[in-house]
């Protein structure tokens, strides 16, 4: 009878739900988040108030007769040598090519200096690096600017009494824009400098400049205390008045703002990081008359997950740093990963490229996160010589936590660049790394797709995740596994990932508490792994059931399948998976006392 | 001094909210678990839902906290777990599960099978069934919690039950 079924359903749900015990620690988590939320709002309000005062008393008068940015080392300053203070050994498969012969030695003398107080001189900006070439501009945590030269020199641009942040290059490298403040708590103004003639343009109030592919300039206008919510302005070029203006948020939230703007390569969409109910990435369609900001959908599945610091590289892909998962009573994110949001079968999905909290060096996932494209530039250090920029083989990005700046490539290999840097911009006209990114290699792992890498004789190397349970998991539930990275070679990354999983954790990982069913005993038991046109992965093993005697218990099979599922389903092309022993699906599932999927 | 006053008010507000939390947390967690199938993720989602509820509660804008919390939990769980739909579907496919270790208690076996079938339903059908048959809401209240029409609740429940029967190999009479 239907009523019987519904009664059974009621009873069953009561039975299942009764097994769930509320965690007494959750209130602490809620309380912490509430207090931090309030603190954040109050701080934002306080900052806004202070900024109004500062703007009225300091920044506003200084808009007239502002000092020039001088792209030259100060006479008293010697160029510092190293943009890479402590390079770490790159893992196997590092894309960093060997140091090219003849890396230019840093000049023994700084270039000739123009008079800072003199009229604009064309060489002011262009000559900061001399013949070495300007590769990037760094904004330090103290608000100073530095030019990073191809030959490894770091040239202070100033010092100046004002503070700079968020540099951005025009797509042709002709102009660089900055956010400028006369004091740390002053309202920002936008300033651009022509790299060919040193011409300075003061665009008035604005922040977080970003150039589009045709030289259009986006920025955030956030005048605290004016009762308006922040707006994003679009100019056709640095000499034009804003032609488009739209609010950052759909609903009024004037005490919050946006930053880290980024156009898509076609200039049709704009992405930004919004600080509203946590940090998240937003986007807007610029082709309509009245653009509307909407959250970039993709994550949301993990506690504390969010999108920060987006940068766009193609029409369908947005690079982000995603923070994730406070695991303690506190509310700070525990991990941060750099990756890309791309279309997936269930909608936009985040595909990680590199775990930033697993670099072996400190990275603060709660920091002031930052990501920006760096072309295909890479760094290397000749023996006994200074670190130098070189032409890399893959797309790379500047990634930072507000203190430390890294260079991360499409394979997830990270090089620490330097500390005390809040943001950075890569010069598209740089002598290194300015080539268009090699698109197949800058996408996350895509199974069975051959990354061309046409110019490289090395097999493509891709970072994938395999999933292992941990012996010290505070909440063991037979299904929770944790990602660790492996580098796999060749076009079949699904095959490589499963093979790596079957080989089990490394000795070091075992020492750290990782475990699971697989080990050197099961290594090599993969017969094949394929994906059909419907996205169904078929993974066929040589029968390893005799090696894993207890894997068919309830908890044992749950862990085993969690390891396998998580590893296989990390690839966006895979929508479901079926396993078999030597071609026999029933053999696999019956071993685990499960019904073979339909 | 102004800051101190604000801080004091804030503390009183959060402490007051603790009572609301204590009264509704367990029910919210169990609904979340039935919706997402993972106790830890359910706990996380409920925590986030309560943070969002507090923002409204602190402004004195919630007349019926239980209903508001229920709605917040449904929204939070369903928005968070769409990404996990594939994994959940994969896990649920393997149920039906004749393992002996769970076979001693017929009711537990039935509950496991029911729960697995529930997890394989589309989000809207699953939510409607949980709210109707676990939270024991009326169709009107279910519609309000899901922000859909009563008619949609009826059809979602009907289709969901039919789908569950089919998954469990039971024909409707």
XYZ file of C-alpha atoms in Angstrom:
771
model
C 0.000 0.000 0.000
C 1.264 3.517 -0.711
C 0.606 4.493 2.880
C 2.764 1.643 4.065
C 5.615 2.817 1.961
C 5.304 6.346 3.281
C 5.177 5.089 6.845
C 8.265 3.011 6.228
C 9.926 6.048 4.694
C 9.142 8.098 7.774
C 10.502 5.438 10.088
C 13.576 4.926 7.996
C 14.420 8.599 7.920
C 13.940 8.782 11.663
C 16.264 5.818 12.073
C 18.941 7.233 9.824
C 18.718 10.724 11.240
C 18.879 9.437 14.803
C 22.372 8.174 14.075
C 23.587 11.703 13.543
C 24.919 13.218 16.707
C 25.282 16.986 16.862
C 28.872 18.032 17.274
C 29.173 20.165 20.403
C 32.051 22.061 18.804
C 29.844 23.492 16.118
C 28.481 26.265 18.280
C 32.005 27.478 18.851
C 32.489 27.589 15.126
C 29.256 29.480 14.618
C 30.071 31.897 17.397
C 33.540 32.560 16.027
C 32.181 33.233 12.588
C 29.518 35.554 13.895
C 32.020 37.562 15.882
C 34.433 37.747 13.001
C 31.631 38.713 10.687
C 30.676 41.551 12.981
C 34.261 42.571 13.454
C 34.735 42.664 9.723
C 31.690 44.829 9.211
C 32.641 47.179 11.992
C 36.182 47.399 10.721
C 34.924 48.130 7.249
C 32.739 50.859 8.612
C 35.618 52.273 10.624
C 37.907 52.208 7.647
C 35.301 53.906 5.573
C 34.962 56.678 8.100
C 38.688 57.111 8.401
C 39.050 57.117 4.672
C 36.526 59.905 4.302
C 38.489 62.037 6.717
C 41.776 61.169 5.080
C 40.429 61.792 1.636
C 39.088 65.177 2.602
C 42.192 66.281 4.430
C 45.031 64.634 2.558
C 44.187 62.995 -0.705
C 41.869 65.600 -2.136
C 44.300 68.523 -1.938
C 47.061 66.352 -3.267
C 45.182 65.597 -6.431
C 46.559 68.824 -7.708
C 50.250 68.782 -8.433
C 50.879 65.161 -7.578
C 54.454 63.996 -7.831
C 55.709 61.969 -10.722
C 56.475 58.322 -10.533
C 60.081 57.888 -11.545
C 61.030 54.610 -13.100
C 64.614 54.840 -12.052
C 66.617 53.715 -9.101
C 67.151 56.367 -6.547
C 70.648 57.737 -6.650
C 71.282 56.585 -3.127
C 69.827 53.162 -3.737
C 71.803 50.348 -5.174
C 69.752 47.936 -7.172
C 69.055 44.847 -5.209
C 70.113 41.663 -6.769
C 67.666 38.962 -6.224
C 64.042 38.654 -6.990
C 64.339 35.067 -5.839
C 65.863 35.109 -2.382
C 65.550 31.444 -1.646
C 64.744 29.300 -4.621
C 63.514 25.882 -3.701
C 64.462 22.836 -5.679
C 61.844 22.261 -8.294
C 60.205 18.872 -8.167
C 60.834 16.343 -10.824
C 59.376 17.567 -14.003
C 59.839 21.167 -13.157
C 59.151 23.288 -16.155
C 61.987 25.591 -15.345
C 64.455 25.106 -18.118
C 68.099 25.040 -17.312
C 69.684 28.415 -16.973
C 70.471 29.603 -20.440
C 74.030 30.223 -21.193
C 75.047 33.757 -21.118
C 72.543 35.013 -18.606
C 73.347 38.665 -18.615
C 75.298 39.865 -15.677
C 73.708 42.678 -13.795
C 75.079 45.987 -14.817
C 77.719 47.314 -12.535
C 76.325 50.771 -12.797
C 72.772 51.899 -12.702
C 71.470 53.528 -15.825
C 71.806 57.241 -16.229
C 69.260 59.037 -14.161
C 66.909 61.711 -15.237
C 66.120 64.456 -12.854
C 63.086 63.394 -10.824
C 61.866 66.938 -10.862
C 62.443 67.429 -14.549
C 60.015 67.243 -17.394
C 58.815 63.892 -18.648
C 61.579 62.003 -20.313
C 60.760 59.054 -22.483
C 63.381 56.874 -21.021
C 62.286 57.275 -17.438
C 60.028 54.301 -17.416
C 61.629 52.295 -20.121
C 65.118 52.563 -18.718
C 64.478 51.293 -15.233
C 65.903 47.974 -16.270
C 68.313 49.326 -18.816
C 68.808 46.875 -21.624
C 67.692 44.074 -19.331
C 64.041 44.679 -20.008
C 61.189 45.262 -17.613
C 59.516 41.956 -16.793
C 57.266 42.860 -13.913
C 56.358 45.493 -11.388
C 55.932 44.581 -7.760
C 54.003 46.578 -5.192
C 55.474 45.931 -1.787
C 53.556 45.641 1.428
C 54.915 49.057 2.326
C 53.429 50.647 -0.758
C 56.622 50.934 -2.762
C 57.028 49.925 -6.349
C 59.846 47.873 -7.737
C 60.755 46.968 -11.264
C 61.871 43.400 -11.764
C 64.282 43.207 -14.648
C 64.932 40.290 -16.950
C 68.495 40.052 -15.776
C 67.443 39.557 -12.194
C 67.845 43.051 -10.854
C 65.150 44.579 -8.733
C 65.056 48.323 -9.184
C 63.178 50.466 -6.681
C 60.919 52.969 -8.400
C 61.294 55.802 -6.042
C 61.160 55.789 -3.112
C 58.279 58.184 -3.133
C 56.256 59.615 -0.292
C 53.080 58.092 -1.619
C 51.969 54.484 -1.508
C 51.239 52.378 -4.533
C 49.394 49.131 -5.031
C 47.866 46.875 -7.634
C 49.948 47.642 -10.713
C 48.469 46.681 -14.068
C 50.001 46.759 -17.523
C 48.175 47.681 -20.691
C 48.038 44.739 -23.098
C 50.672 46.269 -25.363
C 52.920 47.104 -22.438
C 52.746 50.805 -23.223
C 51.127 51.934 -20.011
C 51.155 50.802 -16.445
C 48.453 51.841 -14.019
C 48.593 51.987 -10.250
C 46.458 52.623 -7.287
C 47.972 55.530 -5.378
C 47.430 56.736 -1.846
C 49.016 59.637 -0.072
C 48.704 57.772 3.191
C 47.935 54.227 4.167
C 44.361 55.032 5.033
C 43.731 57.554 2.294
C 41.320 56.980 -0.532
C 43.051 55.637 -3.601
C 43.392 57.416 -6.879
C 44.311 55.987 -10.228
C 47.527 56.966 -11.909
C 48.888 55.743 -15.193
C 52.368 56.138 -16.575
C 53.321 55.782 -20.193
C 56.290 53.492 -20.485
C 57.468 55.109 -23.682
C 57.356 58.734 -22.654
C 56.956 58.720 -18.883
C 53.748 60.661 -19.211
C 51.637 60.633 -16.093
C 47.857 60.652 -16.153
C 45.876 61.182 -12.997
C 42.478 59.618 -13.422
C 41.092 60.699 -10.096
C 39.474 58.483 -7.482
C 39.616 54.807 -8.249
C 41.277 51.554 -7.343
C 42.213 48.129 -8.630
C 42.921 49.032 -12.249
C 42.739 46.355 -14.889
C 43.252 46.633 -18.620
C 41.163 44.888 -21.214
C 42.458 43.447 -24.473
C 41.841 46.690 -26.369
C 43.313 48.992 -23.802
C 40.056 49.642 -21.988
C 40.521 50.289 -18.309
C 38.316 49.017 -15.507
C 38.556 50.261 -11.967
C 36.575 50.412 -8.774
C 35.143 53.659 -7.508
C 34.441 53.317 -3.854
C 33.906 56.594 -2.078
C 33.334 55.631 1.508
C 30.615 57.486 3.243
C 28.934 58.810 0.143
C 25.981 56.513 0.668
C 26.575 54.763 -2.635
C 27.666 51.237 -3.048
C 30.934 50.713 -4.885
C 30.758 50.881 -8.643
C 32.949 49.540 -11.378
C 33.867 51.996 -14.091
C 35.003 51.161 -17.593
C 36.999 53.610 -19.700
C 37.768 53.107 -23.357
C 41.342 54.127 -22.637
C 43.321 55.932 -20.013
C 42.510 59.284 -21.541
C 38.746 58.865 -21.579
C 36.038 59.492 -19.067
C 34.199 56.386 -17.870
C 31.727 55.203 -20.479
C 30.158 52.503 -18.337
C 29.441 52.304 -14.663
C 27.638 49.632 -12.715
C 27.321 48.636 -9.076
C 29.491 45.915 -7.658
C 26.564 44.294 -5.912
C 22.976 43.792 -6.840
C 21.866 44.825 -3.398
C 23.182 47.790 -1.538
C 26.251 47.040 0.501
C 28.108 50.264 0.488
C 30.591 49.332 3.161
C 31.986 46.538 1.023
C 33.998 46.726 -2.081
C 35.616 44.884 -4.936
C 39.171 44.450 -6.119
C 41.409 42.356 -8.334
C 39.566 43.118 -11.512
C 40.257 41.067 -14.597
C 38.880 41.105 -18.123
C 38.364 38.002 -20.169
C 40.563 37.907 -23.285
C 37.717 39.135 -25.467
C 36.929 42.059 -23.212
C 33.327 40.917 -22.936
C 33.333 39.919 -19.313
C 34.851 41.292 -16.160
C 35.738 39.343 -13.052
C 36.529 40.621 -9.617
C 36.888 39.634 -6.025
C 34.097 40.840 -3.822
C 34.253 41.177 -0.091
C 30.671 40.554 0.854
C 29.648 37.743 3.160
C 33.097 36.370 2.731
C 35.258 36.738 -0.289
C 34.053 35.463 -3.581
C 34.583 35.943 -7.276
C 31.979 37.850 -9.218
C 31.492 38.468 -12.891
C 29.568 40.752 -15.181
C 28.683 40.733 -18.846
C 30.019 43.959 -20.306
C 28.182 43.597 -23.594
C 24.854 44.644 -22.120
C 23.766 48.202 -21.426
C 23.477 47.723 -17.700
C 25.894 45.049 -16.512
C 24.976 43.277 -13.337
C 27.436 41.600 -11.048
C 26.723 37.999 -10.207
C 28.715 35.506 -8.156
C 30.811 33.153 -10.176
C 29.208 29.830 -9.427
C 31.390 26.817 -8.939
C 32.409 26.024 -5.418
C 30.241 26.273 -2.418
C 30.670 22.673 -1.431
C 33.247 23.138 1.256
C 33.244 25.068 4.448
C 34.853 28.408 3.911
C 35.317 27.793 0.253
C 35.502 30.946 -1.721
C 36.930 32.476 -4.790
C 39.464 35.123 -4.442
C 41.628 37.111 -6.745
C 40.312 35.937 -10.068
C 42.209 36.433 -13.264
C 40.879 35.435 -16.609
C 42.817 33.646 -19.283
C 40.218 32.625 -21.795
C 36.539 32.967 -22.390
C 35.627 29.966 -20.275
C 38.352 29.835 -17.673
C 38.976 31.973 -14.636
C 42.011 31.448 -12.483
C 41.355 31.741 -8.813
C 42.751 30.949 -5.440
C 40.209 28.975 -3.533
C 40.418 28.767 0.201
C 38.845 25.959 1.970
C 37.732 24.259 4.977
C 38.377 25.479 8.463
C 38.921 22.253 10.301
C 39.254 23.559 13.804
C 37.074 25.637 16.031
C 38.453 28.723 14.455
C 37.174 30.192 11.278
C 40.255 30.681 9.201
C 40.635 28.683 6.052
C 42.957 25.762 6.386
C 44.008 25.348 2.804
C 44.385 27.357 -0.335
C 44.637 26.044 -3.832
C 45.366 27.750 -7.096
C 43.319 26.518 -9.980
C 40.781 27.315 -12.604
C 37.047 27.561 -12.773
C 35.892 25.925 -15.954
C 32.662 24.589 -17.376
C 31.841 21.140 -16.122
C 29.040 18.640 -16.558
C 27.307 19.934 -13.453
C 28.060 23.580 -14.120
C 31.206 25.555 -13.412
C 33.778 23.555 -11.515
C 37.024 24.314 -9.799
C 39.959 22.297 -11.060
C 42.991 22.693 -8.817
C 46.421 23.193 -10.310
C 48.511 23.609 -7.192
C 47.930 23.296 -3.494
C 49.429 26.472 -2.098
C 49.451 25.188 1.439
C 51.498 22.190 0.431
C 54.487 23.982 -0.990
C 56.878 23.204 1.793
C 57.138 26.903 2.515
C 54.696 29.082 4.421
C 51.580 30.221 2.633
C 48.810 31.898 4.560
C 45.391 30.890 3.227
C 43.851 33.626 5.338
C 46.125 36.241 3.854
C 45.517 38.903 1.263
C 45.427 36.479 -1.623
C 46.461 37.530 -5.051
C 46.794 35.937 -8.479
C 47.761 37.458 -11.807
C 48.975 36.043 -15.111
C 52.711 36.050 -15.727
C 52.764 34.992 -19.348
C 55.129 32.100 -19.789
C 57.899 33.658 -17.765
C 59.902 31.586 -15.347
C 62.911 32.132 -13.154
C 66.162 30.330 -12.880
C 69.413 30.818 -11.103
C 72.728 30.114 -12.699
C 75.302 28.677 -10.362
C 76.905 31.504 -8.513
C 74.876 34.040 -10.430
C 71.778 36.028 -9.709
C 68.351 34.627 -10.349
C 67.092 35.653 -13.719
C 63.929 35.587 -15.710
C 63.856 33.093 -18.530
C 61.408 31.959 -21.114
C 59.380 29.188 -19.522
C 57.620 26.399 -21.285
C 54.222 26.809 -19.734
C 51.846 29.459 -18.616
C 52.662 30.885 -15.232
C 50.983 33.091 -12.675
C 51.985 35.304 -9.838
C 50.357 33.945 -6.725
C 50.638 35.549 -3.331
C 49.223 35.612 0.156
C 49.790 39.312 0.716
C 53.302 38.732 2.010
C 54.984 36.117 -0.091
C 54.936 36.015 -3.846
C 55.242 32.799 -5.835
C 55.427 31.915 -9.454
C 53.208 28.921 -10.218
C 53.083 27.196 -13.558
C 50.368 25.252 -15.333
C 51.690 22.013 -13.967
C 51.428 23.214 -10.415
C 55.142 23.726 -9.908
C 55.730 26.701 -7.632
C 58.800 28.831 -7.149
C 58.976 31.305 -4.269
C 59.844 34.688 -5.733
C 60.205 36.943 -2.759
C 58.594 38.244 0.377
C 56.982 41.538 1.317
C 55.099 41.829 -1.936
C 51.391 42.519 -1.947
C 50.730 42.445 -5.663
C 52.515 42.168 -8.968
C 51.948 42.731 -12.642
C 53.632 41.076 -15.588
C 54.681 43.225 -18.503
C 53.057 41.787 -21.642
C 55.823 43.376 -23.691
C 58.439 41.723 -21.563
C 61.455 40.250 -23.278
C 60.679 36.921 -21.602
C 57.510 34.999 -21.264
C 55.468 37.347 -23.390
C 54.402 34.751 -25.894
C 50.785 33.720 -25.822
C 50.265 30.975 -23.290
C 50.341 27.460 -24.607
C 46.700 26.727 -24.103
C 46.604 22.945 -23.745
C 49.133 23.042 -20.973
C 47.464 25.776 -19.069
C 44.282 23.823 -18.625
C 43.779 21.485 -15.700
C 44.234 17.802 -16.258
C 41.983 16.514 -18.991
C 42.106 12.764 -19.253
C 43.246 11.074 -22.411
C 43.815 14.391 -24.126
C 47.276 14.797 -25.421
C 48.718 18.136 -24.388
C 50.511 19.074 -27.550
C 53.579 20.779 -26.126
C 54.694 20.682 -29.697
C 57.953 22.446 -29.205
C 58.970 20.380 -26.241
C 60.666 17.050 -26.623
C 59.822 16.174 -23.038
C 56.624 14.246 -22.389
C 53.921 16.454 -20.886
C 53.885 16.390 -17.122
C 50.660 16.982 -15.284
C 49.955 17.325 -11.603
C 47.063 15.166 -10.488
C 45.580 14.289 -7.149
C 45.319 10.888 -5.591
C 43.246 10.386 -2.496
C 44.340 8.670 0.677
C 42.769 8.265 4.105
C 44.688 9.431 7.123
C 45.266 7.439 10.251
C 44.904 10.590 12.331
C 41.653 11.688 10.723
C 39.758 13.244 13.630
C 36.450 12.259 12.075
C 36.974 8.860 10.536
C 33.852 7.870 8.700
C 35.118 5.314 6.206
C 34.719 7.738 3.339
C 36.945 10.717 4.018
C 40.115 10.810 1.994
C 42.661 13.523 1.476
C 44.333 14.682 -1.696
C 48.039 14.398 -2.265
C 49.710 15.338 -5.477
C 51.452 13.254 -8.044
C 53.068 14.254 -11.287
C 52.198 12.008 -14.165
C 53.729 11.950 -17.592
C 52.138 11.346 -20.905
C 48.740 12.077 -22.336
C 46.708 9.663 -20.241
C 46.396 11.505 -16.991
C 43.495 9.333 -15.824
C 45.637 6.260 -16.315
C 48.538 7.958 -14.619
C 46.446 9.043 -11.666
C 45.002 5.562 -11.091
C 48.413 3.984 -11.473
C 49.774 6.426 -8.933
C 46.921 5.620 -6.586
C 47.523 1.897 -6.899
C 51.152 2.458 -5.946
C 50.009 3.817 -2.592
C 51.471 6.539 -0.427
C 55.135 7.330 -0.342
C 57.239 6.510 2.684
C 57.082 10.118 3.741
C 53.328 10.197 3.361
C 53.015 7.038 5.431
C 55.142 8.676 8.087
C 52.751 11.613 7.983
C 49.766 9.377 8.604
C 48.471 8.703 5.110
C 47.370 5.165 4.405
C 44.695 3.387 2.447
C 44.351 0.105 0.687
C 46.984 0.535 -1.936
C 50.697 -0.020 -1.723
C 53.611 -1.256 -3.735
C 51.867 -4.641 -3.739
C 49.011 -3.289 -5.833
C 51.205 -1.154 -8.057
C 50.870 -2.164 -11.668
C 47.472 -3.815 -11.248
C 45.753 -1.408 -13.612
C 44.841 -2.975 -16.915
C 43.237 0.070 -18.509
C 41.370 3.293 -17.819
C 39.251 4.829 -20.517
C 36.521 7.419 -20.834
C 33.690 6.970 -23.271
C 31.760 9.651 -25.089
C 29.228 9.896 -22.272
C 31.901 10.674 -19.731
C 31.808 7.233 -18.168
C 35.207 6.127 -17.004
C 35.845 2.408 -17.180
C 38.681 1.321 -14.959
C 39.785 -2.255 -15.297
C 42.141 -3.884 -12.820
C 44.010 -7.090 -12.666
C 42.254 -8.891 -9.836
C 43.882 -7.645 -6.657
C 41.192 -8.937 -4.316
C 43.465 -11.608 -2.886
C 45.884 -8.894 -1.791
C 43.266 -6.898 0.101
C 41.607 -9.388 2.352
C 39.591 -6.983 4.440
C 38.605 -4.510 1.784
C 35.210 -6.119 1.356
C 33.997 -5.119 4.800
C 31.532 -2.284 4.949
C 34.034 0.317 6.042
C 36.826 -1.189 4.005
C 34.949 -1.035 0.747
C 33.772 2.484 1.491
C 37.352 3.658 1.911
C 38.535 1.812 -1.154
C 35.783 3.231 -3.310
C 36.273 6.694 -1.892
C 39.935 6.519 -2.872
C 39.096 5.322 -6.345
C 36.095 7.588 -6.932
C 37.791 10.732 -5.735
C 40.824 10.046 -7.867
C 38.866 9.230 -11.020
C 36.205 11.915 -10.627
C 38.706 14.734 -10.227
C 38.782 15.036 -13.990
C 36.033 17.222 -15.397
C 35.560 14.931 -18.375
C 34.493 12.081 -16.120
C 30.872 12.045 -15.057
C 30.683 8.530 -13.615
C 32.884 5.493 -13.225
C 32.625 1.713 -13.392
C 35.233 -0.698 -12.163
C 36.020 -4.238 -13.201
C 38.456 -7.063 -12.610
C 39.876 -8.282 -15.884
C 36.865 -6.988 -17.736
C 34.301 -8.425 -15.313
C 32.374 -5.721 -13.474
C 30.420 -8.213 -11.425
C 33.650 -9.705 -10.130
C 34.727 -6.340 -8.797
C 31.463 -5.316 -7.193
C 30.581 -8.729 -5.820
C 33.988 -8.812 -4.146
C 32.903 -5.689 -2.303
C 29.451 -7.205 -1.644
C 27.860 -4.534 -3.780
C 25.357 -4.617 -6.545
C 26.886 -3.991 -9.939
C 25.705 -0.582 -11.195
C 23.031 -0.653 -13.824
C 34.011 54.243 24.411
C 31.723 53.806 21.502
C 33.631 50.734 20.467
C 33.275 49.193 23.906
C 29.541 49.737 23.844
C 29.231 48.109 20.479
C 31.304 45.170 21.585
C 29.142 44.633 24.642
C 25.995 44.697 22.598
C 27.543 42.288 20.193
C 28.386 39.824 22.925
C 24.876 39.976 24.319
C 23.484 39.387 20.853
C 25.609 36.351 20.168
C 24.916 34.906 23.580
C 21.223 35.367 23.039
C 21.477 33.593 19.750
C 23.010 30.616 21.535
C 19.563 29.740 22.824
C 18.151 29.798 19.332
C 20.988 27.622 18.179
C 20.562 25.141 21.019
C 16.859 24.820 20.355
C 17.156 24.102 16.649
C 20.604 22.769 15.911
C 19.862 19.071 16.200
C 16.815 19.171 13.972
C 18.614 21.334 11.451
C 21.560 18.952 11.408
C 19.393 15.911 10.805
C 17.533 17.567 7.983
C 20.854 18.583 6.483
C 22.144 15.039 6.799
C 19.115 13.573 5.098
C 19.562 16.083 2.300
C 23.265 15.616 1.717
C 24.088 12.187 3.099
C 27.292 13.194 4.840
C 27.283 14.000 8.562
C 30.372 16.175 8.521
C 29.320 18.210 5.558
C 25.880 18.501 7.067
C 27.413 19.901 10.239
C 29.432 22.416 8.248
C 26.464 23.487 6.199
C 24.319 23.920 9.275
C 27.003 26.036 10.923
C 27.080 28.314 7.913
C 23.306 28.450 7.832
C 23.216 29.572 11.460
C 25.755 32.302 10.752
C 23.489 33.608 8.041
C 20.424 33.270 10.233
C 22.160 35.312 12.887
C 22.590 38.236 10.543
C 18.860 38.415 10.185
C 18.106 37.473 13.766
C 20.380 40.186 15.132
C 18.221 42.742 13.378
C 15.116 41.335 15.018
C 13.700 40.224 11.721
C 12.758 36.607 12.352
C 9.281 35.933 13.631
C 9.494 32.158 13.296
C 13.089 31.090 13.839
C 12.401 27.392 13.302
C 10.926 27.886 9.863
C 13.576 30.425 8.931
C 16.374 28.125 10.053
C 14.870 25.232 8.160
C 14.751 27.281 5.013
C 18.303 28.516 5.521
C 19.533 24.961 5.974
C 17.773 23.733 2.857
C 19.266 26.561 0.838
C 22.716 26.098 2.267
C 22.827 22.355 1.814
C 21.463 22.360 -1.681
C 23.668 25.184 -2.873
C 26.748 23.587 -1.370
C 26.296 20.066 -2.497
C 25.472 20.327 -6.124
C 29.123 19.781 -6.828
C 28.997 16.539 -4.954
C 26.069 15.236 -6.889
C 28.206 13.029 -9.051
C 29.983 11.461 -6.120
C 26.740 10.961 -4.257
C 25.174 9.350 -7.268
C 28.127 7.061 -7.669
C 28.015 6.039 -4.036
C 24.291 5.478 -4.100
C 24.480 3.280 -7.177
C 26.312 0.712 -5.164
C 23.715 0.421 -2.527
C 21.051 -2.027 -2.463
C 23.746 -3.562 -0.708
C 23.488 -7.083 0.393
C 26.460 -7.112 2.686
C 26.018 -9.453 5.584
C 27.484 -7.170 8.182
C 24.431 -4.956 7.993
C 21.941 -7.678 7.485
C 21.181 -8.577 11.067
C 18.662 -5.885 11.659
C 15.972 -5.780 9.041
C 14.974 -2.258 9.913
C 18.521 -1.020 9.533
C 18.785 -2.697 6.168
C 15.545 -1.109 5.089
C 16.689 2.275 6.382
C 19.975 1.981 4.537
C 18.242 1.081 1.328
C 15.698 3.852 1.741
C 18.418 6.349 2.529
C 20.419 5.297 -0.497
C 17.389 5.641 -2.707
C 16.678 9.034 -1.199
C 20.180 10.189 -2.026
C 19.681 9.231 -5.642
C 16.706 11.505 -6.084
C 16.986 14.864 -7.785
C 17.565 17.691 -5.371
C 14.036 19.077 -5.400
C 12.346 15.703 -4.948
C 14.706 14.762 -2.149
C 14.170 18.055 -0.354
C 10.414 17.863 -0.654
C 10.317 14.324 0.692
C 12.602 15.106 3.621
C 10.564 18.114 4.604
C 7.244 16.319 4.205
C 8.090 12.960 5.773
C 10.900 13.733 8.169
C 10.278 17.321 9.239
C 6.556 16.562 8.972
C 5.749 19.869 7.327
C 2.510 20.528 5.576
C 2.588 21.004 1.839
C 2.188 24.721 2.399
C 5.087 24.875 4.833
C 7.214 22.716 2.563
C 6.491 25.059 -0.297
C 7.498 28.023 1.840
C 10.707 26.349 2.955
C 11.643 25.513 -0.611
C 10.358 28.740 -2.101
C 8.272 26.864 -4.621
C 4.541 26.440 -5.177
C 2.367 23.921 -3.377
C 1.670 22.276 -6.696
C 5.353 21.774 -7.277
C 5.697 20.259 -3.836
C 2.945 17.793 -4.625
C 4.442 16.758 -7.920
C 7.961 16.582 -6.483
C 6.832 14.349 -3.643
C 4.793 12.144 -5.925
C 7.591 11.701 -8.420
C 10.145 11.255 -5.694
C 8.169 8.508 -4.017
C 7.609 6.770 -7.319
C 11.291 6.997 -8.110
C 12.218 5.599 -4.719
C 9.881 2.699 -5.166
C 11.388 1.963 -8.515
C 14.890 2.147 -7.122
C 13.928 -0.217 -4.344
C 12.214 -2.594 -6.710
C 8.821 -1.983 -5.200
C 5.778 -1.355 -7.327
C 3.166 1.123 -6.203
C -0.188 -0.448 -5.528
